[in-house]
């Protein structure tokens, strides 16, 4: 079932007796949703290292996953960084804990405006697991090293599959 992405919840899932339990975390979260414009390939992941620390503490393998087409489901009102709208969205996000992107898509009986997602395919690709040795007290260097490896494998996964899903050769993931 679903649980929050808190340390306690993830630890509970990964510590269940018998093993075989997985924790799937959407790493970019609320911050990344404000960048989810059609054609955008920006992931808010450079400062996100809690999942790496949890993997090390529990010896849980990391599996890079990328979904092509997610940002094509809705059109978001332009909110470039530094704009008045973006500043308001970021302040509200800090207060409420979630972002409020202003978006639209299609309606039920027409395709010009509404809140139903556009009919676009989403293709999710799953990479090979990255084995992680259990370490109850990982150092900053160990966390950084595993994080860098995860980013490398995620970028490789994207590059291997982008042609299959209409991403031009010159486009790459942007890590922020």
Short mmCIF file of N, CA and C in Angstrom, two decimals:
data_model
loop_
_atom_site.label_atom_id
_atom_site.label_comp_id
_atom_site.label_asym_id
_atom_site.label_seq_id
_atom_site.Cartn_x
_atom_site.Cartn_y
_atom_site.Cartn_z
N UNK A 1 0.80 -1.18 0.00
CA UNK A 1 0.00 0.00 0.00
C UNK A 1 0.85 1.26 0.00
N UNK A 2 0.20 2.37 -0.04
CA UNK A 2 0.91 3.65 -0.07
C UNK A 2 1.18 4.14 1.35
N UNK A 3 2.36 4.71 1.52
CA UNK A 3 2.74 5.35 2.78
C UNK A 3 3.45 6.64 2.42
N UNK A 4 3.67 7.48 3.41
CA UNK A 4 4.38 8.73 3.14
C UNK A 4 5.84 8.42 2.84
N UNK A 5 6.55 9.41 2.32
CA UNK A 5 7.98 9.23 2.00
C UNK A 5 8.86 9.64 3.17
N UNK A 6 8.32 9.64 4.38
CA UNK A 6 9.10 10.01 5.56
C UNK A 6 10.11 8.91 5.87
N UNK A 7 11.15 9.26 6.63
CA UNK A 7 12.16 8.28 7.03
C UNK A 7 11.51 7.10 7.75
N UNK A 8 10.59 7.41 8.63
CA UNK A 8 9.95 6.37 9.43
C UNK A 8 9.15 5.40 8.55
N UNK A 9 8.41 5.93 7.60
CA UNK A 9 7.60 5.08 6.73
C UNK A 9 8.46 4.21 5.83
N UNK A 10 9.50 4.81 5.24
CA UNK A 10 10.38 4.04 4.37
C UNK A 10 11.11 2.97 5.18
N UNK A 11 11.57 3.31 6.38
CA UNK A 11 12.23 2.32 7.24
C UNK A 11 11.29 1.18 7.58
N UNK A 12 10.04 1.50 7.86
CA UNK A 12 9.05 0.47 8.18
C UNK A 12 8.90 -0.50 7.01
N UNK A 13 8.77 0.03 5.80
CA UNK A 13 8.59 -0.83 4.62
C UNK A 13 9.83 -1.69 4.39
N UNK A 14 11.00 -1.10 4.49
CA UNK A 14 12.23 -1.83 4.20
C UNK A 14 12.64 -2.80 5.30
N UNK A 15 12.09 -2.64 6.50
CA UNK A 15 12.44 -3.52 7.63
C UNK A 15 11.46 -4.66 7.83
N UNK A 16 10.43 -4.76 7.01
CA UNK A 16 9.44 -5.83 7.20
C UNK A 16 10.12 -7.19 7.11
N UNK A 17 9.69 -8.09 8.00
CA UNK A 17 10.28 -9.43 8.04
C UNK A 17 10.03 -10.17 6.74
N UNK A 18 11.01 -10.96 6.36
CA UNK A 18 10.87 -11.77 5.15
C UNK A 18 11.40 -11.08 3.90
N UNK A 19 11.63 -9.78 3.97
CA UNK A 19 12.15 -9.06 2.81
C UNK A 19 11.16 -9.02 1.67
N UNK A 20 11.65 -8.67 0.51
CA UNK A 20 10.79 -8.65 -0.67
C UNK A 20 9.90 -7.43 -0.78
N UNK A 21 10.14 -6.41 0.04
CA UNK A 21 9.31 -5.21 0.01
C UNK A 21 10.08 -4.07 -0.65
N UNK A 22 9.41 -3.29 -1.44
CA UNK A 22 10.05 -2.20 -2.15
C UNK A 22 9.43 -0.88 -1.74
N UNK A 23 10.23 0.14 -1.79
CA UNK A 23 9.76 1.49 -1.54
C UNK A 23 10.01 2.29 -2.81
N UNK A 24 8.96 2.82 -3.40
CA UNK A 24 9.07 3.62 -4.62
C UNK A 24 8.85 5.08 -4.24
N UNK A 25 9.85 5.90 -4.53
CA UNK A 25 9.79 7.30 -4.12
C UNK A 25 9.88 8.20 -5.35
N UNK A 26 8.97 9.16 -5.45
CA UNK A 26 9.05 10.18 -6.49
C UNK A 26 9.98 11.25 -5.93
N UNK A 27 11.21 11.25 -6.40
CA UNK A 27 12.26 12.04 -5.78
C UNK A 27 12.06 13.54 -5.93
N UNK A 28 11.67 14.01 -7.09
CA UNK A 28 11.57 15.45 -7.35
C UNK A 28 10.47 16.14 -6.56
N UNK A 29 9.40 15.44 -6.30
CA UNK A 29 8.31 15.95 -5.48
C UNK A 29 7.69 17.25 -5.93
N UNK A 30 7.23 18.02 -4.95
CA UNK A 30 6.50 19.26 -5.20
C UNK A 30 7.33 20.27 -5.98
N UNK A 31 8.58 20.38 -5.63
CA UNK A 31 9.46 21.35 -6.30
C UNK A 31 9.55 21.06 -7.80
N UNK A 32 9.66 19.80 -8.16
CA UNK A 32 9.78 19.42 -9.55
C UNK A 32 8.49 19.66 -10.33
N UNK A 33 7.35 19.56 -9.66
CA UNK A 33 6.07 19.75 -10.35
C UNK A 33 5.94 21.15 -10.94
N UNK A 34 6.63 22.12 -10.35
CA UNK A 34 6.56 23.49 -10.89
C UNK A 34 7.36 23.63 -12.17
N UNK A 35 8.20 22.66 -12.49
CA UNK A 35 8.98 22.67 -13.74
C UNK A 35 8.39 21.74 -14.79
N UNK A 36 7.26 21.13 -14.52
CA UNK A 36 6.69 20.11 -15.40
C UNK A 36 5.93 20.73 -16.57
N UNK A 37 6.68 21.28 -17.50
CA UNK A 37 6.11 21.84 -18.72
C UNK A 37 6.35 20.87 -19.87
N UNK A 38 5.47 20.83 -20.87
CA UNK A 38 5.72 19.96 -22.03
C UNK A 38 7.12 20.21 -22.60
N UNK A 39 7.83 19.12 -22.85
CA UNK A 39 9.18 19.21 -23.39
C UNK A 39 10.27 19.36 -22.34
N UNK A 40 9.89 19.60 -21.10
CA UNK A 40 10.88 19.80 -20.04
C UNK A 40 11.51 18.47 -19.64
N UNK A 41 12.81 18.50 -19.44
CA UNK A 41 13.55 17.30 -19.00
C UNK A 41 14.38 17.62 -17.77
N UNK A 42 13.85 18.50 -16.92
CA UNK A 42 14.57 18.94 -15.72
C UNK A 42 14.10 18.14 -14.50
N UNK A 43 15.07 17.55 -13.81
CA UNK A 43 14.78 16.78 -12.60
C UNK A 43 15.41 17.46 -11.39
N UNK A 44 14.65 17.67 -10.36
CA UNK A 44 15.16 18.24 -9.11
C UNK A 44 15.69 17.10 -8.25
N UNK A 45 16.96 16.81 -8.41
CA UNK A 45 17.52 15.62 -7.78
C UNK A 45 18.90 15.85 -7.16
N UNK A 46 19.57 16.94 -7.49
CA UNK A 46 20.93 17.13 -7.00
C UNK A 46 21.02 17.27 -5.49
N UNK A 47 20.02 17.86 -4.87
CA UNK A 47 20.03 18.04 -3.42
C UNK A 47 19.28 16.92 -2.70
N UNK A 48 18.65 16.04 -3.45
CA UNK A 48 17.84 14.96 -2.87
C UNK A 48 18.73 13.75 -2.61
N UNK A 49 19.13 13.59 -1.37
CA UNK A 49 20.03 12.49 -1.04
C UNK A 49 19.51 11.62 0.10
N UNK A 50 18.35 11.96 0.65
CA UNK A 50 17.78 11.17 1.73
C UNK A 50 17.50 9.75 1.31
N UNK A 51 17.03 9.55 0.07
CA UNK A 51 16.74 8.20 -0.40
C UNK A 51 18.02 7.37 -0.52
N UNK A 52 19.13 8.03 -0.82
CA UNK A 52 20.42 7.35 -0.91
C UNK A 52 20.84 6.87 0.49
N UNK A 53 20.69 7.76 1.46
CA UNK A 53 21.06 7.42 2.84
C UNK A 53 20.20 6.26 3.35
N UNK A 54 18.90 6.29 3.04
CA UNK A 54 18.01 5.20 3.46
C UNK A 54 18.40 3.88 2.80
N UNK A 55 18.77 3.93 1.52
CA UNK A 55 19.19 2.71 0.82
C UNK A 55 20.43 2.13 1.48
N UNK A 56 21.37 2.99 1.83
CA UNK A 56 22.58 2.52 2.50
C UNK A 56 22.27 1.93 3.87
N UNK A 57 21.45 2.61 4.64
CA UNK A 57 21.14 2.13 5.99
C UNK A 57 20.41 0.79 5.99
N UNK A 58 19.67 0.51 4.92
CA UNK A 58 18.89 -0.72 4.87
C UNK A 58 19.44 -1.74 3.89
N UNK A 59 20.49 -1.37 3.16
CA UNK A 59 21.04 -2.29 2.16
C UNK A 59 20.04 -2.55 1.04
N UNK A 60 19.23 -1.55 0.72
CA UNK A 60 18.21 -1.69 -0.33
C UNK A 60 18.78 -1.28 -1.67
N UNK A 61 18.63 -2.13 -2.66
CA UNK A 61 19.11 -1.80 -3.99
C UNK A 61 18.36 -0.57 -4.51
N UNK A 62 19.05 0.22 -5.32
CA UNK A 62 18.44 1.37 -5.98
C UNK A 62 18.15 0.99 -7.43
N UNK A 63 16.97 1.35 -7.92
CA UNK A 63 16.61 1.04 -9.29
C UNK A 63 16.23 2.34 -10.01
N UNK A 64 17.05 2.76 -10.97
CA UNK A 64 16.69 3.97 -11.72
C UNK A 64 15.47 3.71 -12.61
N UNK A 65 14.53 4.66 -12.61
CA UNK A 65 13.31 4.55 -13.40
C UNK A 65 13.03 5.91 -14.02
N UNK A 66 12.61 5.92 -15.28
CA UNK A 66 12.24 7.18 -15.93
C UNK A 66 10.98 6.95 -16.75
N UNK A 67 10.04 7.91 -16.66
CA UNK A 67 8.81 7.84 -17.43
C UNK A 67 8.82 8.92 -18.50
N UNK A 68 8.80 8.49 -19.75
CA UNK A 68 8.74 9.40 -20.88
C UNK A 68 7.28 9.79 -21.11
N UNK A 69 7.01 11.08 -21.28
CA UNK A 69 5.67 11.54 -21.61
C UNK A 69 4.88 12.14 -20.47
N UNK A 70 5.37 12.06 -19.24
CA UNK A 70 4.61 12.59 -18.10
C UNK A 70 4.32 14.09 -18.24
N UNK A 71 5.31 14.84 -18.68
CA UNK A 71 5.14 16.29 -18.75
C UNK A 71 4.27 16.73 -19.92
N UNK A 72 3.84 15.80 -20.76
CA UNK A 72 3.02 16.14 -21.91
C UNK A 72 1.52 16.03 -21.59
N UNK A 73 1.17 15.58 -20.39
CA UNK A 73 -0.23 15.35 -20.04
C UNK A 73 -1.01 16.64 -19.77
N UNK A 74 -0.30 17.67 -19.32
CA UNK A 74 -0.93 18.95 -18.99
C UNK A 74 -0.06 20.09 -19.50
N UNK A 75 -0.69 21.23 -19.73
CA UNK A 75 0.05 22.45 -20.04
C UNK A 75 -0.03 23.32 -18.80
N UNK A 76 1.11 23.82 -18.37
CA UNK A 76 1.20 24.63 -17.17
C UNK A 76 1.39 26.10 -17.55
N UNK A 77 0.75 26.98 -16.81
CA UNK A 77 0.92 28.41 -17.02
C UNK A 77 2.40 28.74 -16.84
N UNK A 78 2.93 29.59 -17.72
CA UNK A 78 4.35 29.96 -17.65
C UNK A 78 4.68 30.51 -16.26
N UNK A 79 5.70 29.93 -15.64
CA UNK A 79 6.11 30.32 -14.29
C UNK A 79 7.64 30.24 -14.17
N UNK A 80 8.35 31.00 -14.99
CA UNK A 80 9.82 30.90 -14.92
C UNK A 80 10.34 31.30 -13.54
N UNK A 81 11.49 30.73 -13.18
CA UNK A 81 12.09 31.07 -11.89
C UNK A 81 12.30 32.57 -11.81
N UNK A 82 11.95 33.14 -10.65
CA UNK A 82 12.07 34.57 -10.44
C UNK A 82 10.81 35.35 -10.78
N UNK A 83 9.86 34.72 -11.47
CA UNK A 83 8.61 35.42 -11.82
C UNK A 83 7.74 35.57 -10.57
N UNK A 84 6.82 36.49 -10.62
CA UNK A 84 5.91 36.72 -9.50
C UNK A 84 5.11 35.46 -9.18
N UNK A 85 4.58 34.81 -10.23
CA UNK A 85 3.79 33.59 -10.02
C UNK A 85 4.64 32.51 -9.35
N UNK A 86 5.85 32.31 -9.82
CA UNK A 86 6.73 31.27 -9.25
C UNK A 86 7.05 31.58 -7.79
N UNK A 87 7.30 32.85 -7.48
CA UNK A 87 7.59 33.23 -6.09
C UNK A 87 6.41 32.90 -5.18
N UNK A 88 5.20 33.20 -5.63
CA UNK A 88 4.00 32.89 -4.85
C UNK A 88 3.86 31.37 -4.70
N UNK A 89 4.06 30.62 -5.79
CA UNK A 89 3.95 29.16 -5.73
C UNK A 89 4.97 28.57 -4.74
N UNK A 90 6.19 29.08 -4.76
CA UNK A 90 7.22 28.56 -3.86
C UNK A 90 6.92 28.91 -2.40
N UNK A 91 6.39 30.09 -2.14
CA UNK A 91 6.02 30.46 -0.77
C UNK A 91 4.88 29.58 -0.26
N UNK A 92 3.87 29.37 -1.11
CA UNK A 92 2.76 28.50 -0.72
C UNK A 92 3.24 27.06 -0.50
N UNK A 93 4.18 26.61 -1.32
CA UNK A 93 4.72 25.27 -1.16
C UNK A 93 5.39 25.10 0.19
N UNK A 94 6.15 26.11 0.62
CA UNK A 94 6.83 26.03 1.92
C UNK A 94 5.82 26.00 3.06
N UNK A 95 4.74 26.74 2.91
CA UNK A 95 3.72 26.80 3.96
C UNK A 95 2.91 25.50 4.02
N UNK A 96 2.45 25.02 2.84
CA UNK A 96 1.52 23.89 2.79
C UNK A 96 2.20 22.54 2.63
N UNK A 97 3.43 22.53 2.14
CA UNK A 97 4.13 21.26 1.94
C UNK A 97 3.91 20.64 0.57
N UNK A 98 3.09 21.26 -0.26
CA UNK A 98 2.90 20.77 -1.63
C UNK A 98 2.75 21.97 -2.55
N UNK A 99 3.04 21.77 -3.82
CA UNK A 99 3.01 22.86 -4.80
C UNK A 99 1.64 22.98 -5.43
N UNK A 100 1.37 24.16 -5.95
CA UNK A 100 0.12 24.41 -6.66
C UNK A 100 0.43 24.88 -8.09
N UNK A 101 0.77 23.94 -8.97
CA UNK A 101 0.99 24.34 -10.36
C UNK A 101 -0.34 24.74 -10.99
N UNK A 102 -0.33 25.79 -11.79
CA UNK A 102 -1.53 26.22 -12.51
C UNK A 102 -1.49 25.57 -13.88
N UNK A 103 -2.37 24.61 -14.11
CA UNK A 103 -2.32 23.84 -15.34
C UNK A 103 -3.70 23.71 -15.95
N UNK A 104 -3.70 23.27 -17.21
CA UNK A 104 -4.94 22.93 -17.89
C UNK A 104 -4.64 21.85 -18.91
N UNK A 105 -5.69 21.23 -19.41
CA UNK A 105 -5.55 20.20 -20.42
C UNK A 105 -6.80 20.22 -21.29
N UNK A 106 -7.55 19.14 -21.32
CA UNK A 106 -8.74 19.08 -22.17
C UNK A 106 -9.98 18.86 -21.32
N UNK A 107 -11.12 19.07 -21.92
CA UNK A 107 -12.38 18.83 -21.25
C UNK A 107 -12.94 17.47 -21.60
N UNK A 108 -14.12 17.18 -21.09
CA UNK A 108 -14.75 15.89 -21.35
C UNK A 108 -15.27 15.81 -22.78
N UNK A 109 -15.94 16.89 -23.23
CA UNK A 109 -16.56 16.86 -24.55
C UNK A 109 -15.85 17.73 -25.58
N UNK A 110 -14.78 18.38 -25.17
CA UNK A 110 -14.01 19.20 -26.10
C UNK A 110 -12.54 19.12 -25.69
N UNK A 111 -11.67 19.52 -26.59
CA UNK A 111 -10.25 19.32 -26.36
C UNK A 111 -9.47 20.61 -26.21
N UNK A 112 -10.16 21.73 -26.01
CA UNK A 112 -9.46 23.00 -25.93
C UNK A 112 -9.12 23.42 -24.51
N UNK A 113 -9.94 23.06 -23.52
CA UNK A 113 -9.65 23.48 -22.16
C UNK A 113 -10.37 22.58 -21.15
N UNK A 114 -9.70 22.24 -20.09
CA UNK A 114 -10.28 21.43 -19.03
C UNK A 114 -9.19 20.90 -18.12
N UNK A 115 -9.55 19.98 -17.24
CA UNK A 115 -8.59 19.43 -16.28
C UNK A 115 -8.32 17.93 -16.48
N UNK A 116 -8.84 17.38 -17.56
CA UNK A 116 -8.58 15.98 -17.87
C UNK A 116 -7.29 15.92 -18.69
N UNK A 117 -6.39 15.00 -18.37
CA UNK A 117 -5.11 14.95 -19.08
C UNK A 117 -5.28 14.77 -20.59
N UNK A 118 -4.37 15.36 -21.35
CA UNK A 118 -4.34 15.10 -22.78
C UNK A 118 -4.07 13.61 -22.99
N UNK A 119 -4.53 13.10 -24.11
CA UNK A 119 -4.31 11.69 -24.43
C UNK A 119 -2.90 11.52 -24.99
N UNK A 120 -2.00 11.26 -24.11
CA UNK A 120 -0.60 11.06 -24.47
C UNK A 120 -0.09 9.80 -23.78
N UNK A 121 0.68 9.01 -24.49
CA UNK A 121 1.21 7.80 -23.85
C UNK A 121 2.31 8.14 -22.85
N UNK A 122 2.40 7.34 -21.81
CA UNK A 122 3.51 7.42 -20.86
C UNK A 122 4.23 6.08 -20.93
N UNK A 123 5.54 6.14 -21.20
CA UNK A 123 6.35 4.94 -21.29
C UNK A 123 7.36 4.96 -20.15
N UNK A 124 7.24 4.00 -19.26
CA UNK A 124 8.16 3.91 -18.11
C UNK A 124 9.20 2.85 -18.38
N UNK A 125 10.47 3.26 -18.25
CA UNK A 125 11.58 2.32 -18.43
C UNK A 125 12.25 2.13 -17.08
N UNK A 126 12.64 0.90 -16.83
CA UNK A 126 13.23 0.51 -15.55
C UNK A 126 14.65 0.01 -15.81
N UNK A 127 15.60 0.59 -15.10
CA UNK A 127 16.99 0.19 -15.26
C UNK A 127 17.35 -0.99 -14.38
N UNK A 128 18.58 -1.40 -14.50
CA UNK A 128 19.10 -2.50 -13.68
C UNK A 128 19.30 -2.03 -12.25
N UNK A 129 19.06 -2.89 -11.29
CA UNK A 129 19.28 -2.51 -9.88
C UNK A 129 20.74 -2.19 -9.61
N UNK A 130 20.95 -1.22 -8.76
CA UNK A 130 22.28 -0.87 -8.27
C UNK A 130 22.41 -1.52 -6.89
N UNK A 131 23.25 -2.56 -6.76
CA UNK A 131 23.40 -3.21 -5.46
C UNK A 131 23.95 -2.24 -4.42
N UNK A 132 23.39 -2.29 -3.23
CA UNK A 132 23.81 -1.41 -2.14
C UNK A 132 24.11 -2.27 -0.92
N UNK A 133 25.31 -2.15 -0.41
CA UNK A 133 25.71 -2.89 0.78
C UNK A 133 25.23 -2.11 2.01
N UNK A 134 24.65 -2.83 2.95
CA UNK A 134 24.11 -2.20 4.17
C UNK A 134 25.23 -1.53 4.97
N UNK A 135 24.94 -0.31 5.40
CA UNK A 135 25.88 0.50 6.18
C UNK A 135 25.05 1.39 7.10
N UNK A 136 24.99 1.06 8.37
CA UNK A 136 24.13 1.78 9.30
C UNK A 136 24.58 3.23 9.54
N UNK A 137 25.84 3.52 9.33
CA UNK A 137 26.36 4.88 9.52
C UNK A 137 27.17 5.33 8.31
N UNK A 138 26.49 5.59 7.18
CA UNK A 138 27.24 5.99 5.98
C UNK A 138 27.85 7.39 6.14
N UNK A 139 29.03 7.55 5.58
CA UNK A 139 29.69 8.85 5.60
C UNK A 139 29.13 9.72 4.48
N UNK A 140 29.41 11.00 4.57
CA UNK A 140 28.98 11.93 3.53
C UNK A 140 29.57 11.51 2.18
N UNK A 141 30.81 11.07 2.20
CA UNK A 141 31.49 10.66 0.97
C UNK A 141 30.80 9.45 0.35
N UNK A 142 30.39 8.50 1.18
CA UNK A 142 29.71 7.31 0.67
C UNK A 142 28.35 7.67 0.07
N UNK A 143 27.65 8.58 0.72
CA UNK A 143 26.36 9.04 0.20
C UNK A 143 26.56 9.75 -1.13
N UNK A 144 27.53 10.64 -1.20
CA UNK A 144 27.82 11.38 -2.44
C UNK A 144 28.20 10.44 -3.57
N UNK A 145 29.02 9.43 -3.26
CA UNK A 145 29.48 8.48 -4.28
C UNK A 145 28.31 7.68 -4.85
N UNK A 146 27.43 7.18 -3.97
CA UNK A 146 26.28 6.41 -4.44
C UNK A 146 25.29 7.30 -5.19
N UNK A 147 25.12 8.53 -4.73
CA UNK A 147 24.24 9.47 -5.42
C UNK A 147 24.76 9.73 -6.84
N UNK A 148 26.06 9.94 -6.98
CA UNK A 148 26.66 10.18 -8.30
C UNK A 148 26.46 8.96 -9.20
N UNK A 149 26.61 7.76 -8.64
CA UNK A 149 26.40 6.54 -9.43
C UNK A 149 24.94 6.43 -9.87
N UNK A 150 24.01 6.74 -8.97
CA UNK A 150 22.59 6.70 -9.31
C UNK A 150 22.28 7.68 -10.45
N UNK A 151 22.80 8.90 -10.37
CA UNK A 151 22.58 9.89 -11.44
C UNK A 151 23.16 9.41 -12.76
N UNK A 152 24.33 8.81 -12.70
CA UNK A 152 24.98 8.28 -13.90
C UNK A 152 24.11 7.20 -14.55
N UNK A 153 23.59 6.29 -13.74
CA UNK A 153 22.75 5.20 -14.26
C UNK A 153 21.41 5.72 -14.78
N UNK A 154 20.85 6.73 -14.11
CA UNK A 154 19.60 7.33 -14.56
C UNK A 154 19.80 8.01 -15.91
N UNK A 155 20.88 8.77 -16.05
CA UNK A 155 21.18 9.44 -17.32
C UNK A 155 21.40 8.42 -18.43
N UNK A 156 22.11 7.33 -18.12
CA UNK A 156 22.36 6.28 -19.11
C UNK A 156 21.05 5.64 -19.56
N UNK A 157 20.16 5.37 -18.61
CA UNK A 157 18.85 4.79 -18.92
C UNK A 157 18.08 5.71 -19.87
N UNK A 158 18.07 7.00 -19.56
CA UNK A 158 17.39 7.98 -20.41
C UNK A 158 17.98 7.99 -21.81
N UNK A 159 19.30 8.08 -21.89
CA UNK A 159 19.98 8.16 -23.19
C UNK A 159 19.74 6.91 -24.03
N UNK A 160 19.70 5.74 -23.40
CA UNK A 160 19.47 4.49 -24.13
C UNK A 160 18.07 4.39 -24.72
N UNK A 161 17.10 5.08 -24.12
CA UNK A 161 15.71 4.91 -24.53
C UNK A 161 15.07 6.14 -25.17
N UNK A 162 15.71 7.28 -25.13
CA UNK A 162 15.05 8.51 -25.59
C UNK A 162 14.62 8.45 -27.06
N UNK A 163 15.41 7.82 -27.93
CA UNK A 163 15.06 7.73 -29.35
C UNK A 163 13.74 6.98 -29.56
N UNK A 164 13.50 5.98 -28.71
CA UNK A 164 12.28 5.18 -28.83
C UNK A 164 11.02 5.97 -28.51
N UNK A 165 11.17 7.08 -27.81
CA UNK A 165 9.99 7.82 -27.34
C UNK A 165 9.97 9.27 -27.81
N UNK A 166 10.60 9.53 -28.95
CA UNK A 166 10.48 10.82 -29.61
C UNK A 166 11.30 11.96 -29.04
N UNK A 167 12.30 11.66 -28.24
CA UNK A 167 13.16 12.72 -27.71
C UNK A 167 14.31 12.92 -28.70
N UNK A 168 14.50 14.16 -29.17
CA UNK A 168 15.59 14.41 -30.13
C UNK A 168 16.96 14.05 -29.56
N UNK A 169 17.86 13.67 -30.43
CA UNK A 169 19.20 13.23 -30.04
C UNK A 169 19.94 14.28 -29.22
N UNK A 170 19.74 15.56 -29.52
CA UNK A 170 20.49 16.63 -28.84
C UNK A 170 19.94 16.96 -27.45
N UNK A 171 18.78 16.41 -27.08
CA UNK A 171 18.19 16.69 -25.77
C UNK A 171 18.73 15.72 -24.72
N UNK A 172 18.97 16.23 -23.52
CA UNK A 172 19.45 15.42 -22.40
C UNK A 172 18.73 15.82 -21.13
N UNK A 173 18.83 14.97 -20.13
CA UNK A 173 18.28 15.29 -18.82
C UNK A 173 19.07 16.44 -18.20
N UNK A 174 18.37 17.28 -17.48
CA UNK A 174 18.99 18.37 -16.74
C UNK A 174 18.76 18.08 -15.27
N UNK A 175 19.84 17.97 -14.51
CA UNK A 175 19.74 17.74 -13.07
C UNK A 175 19.93 19.06 -12.34
N UNK A 176 18.97 19.40 -11.51
CA UNK A 176 19.06 20.62 -10.68
C UNK A 176 19.05 20.24 -9.22
#
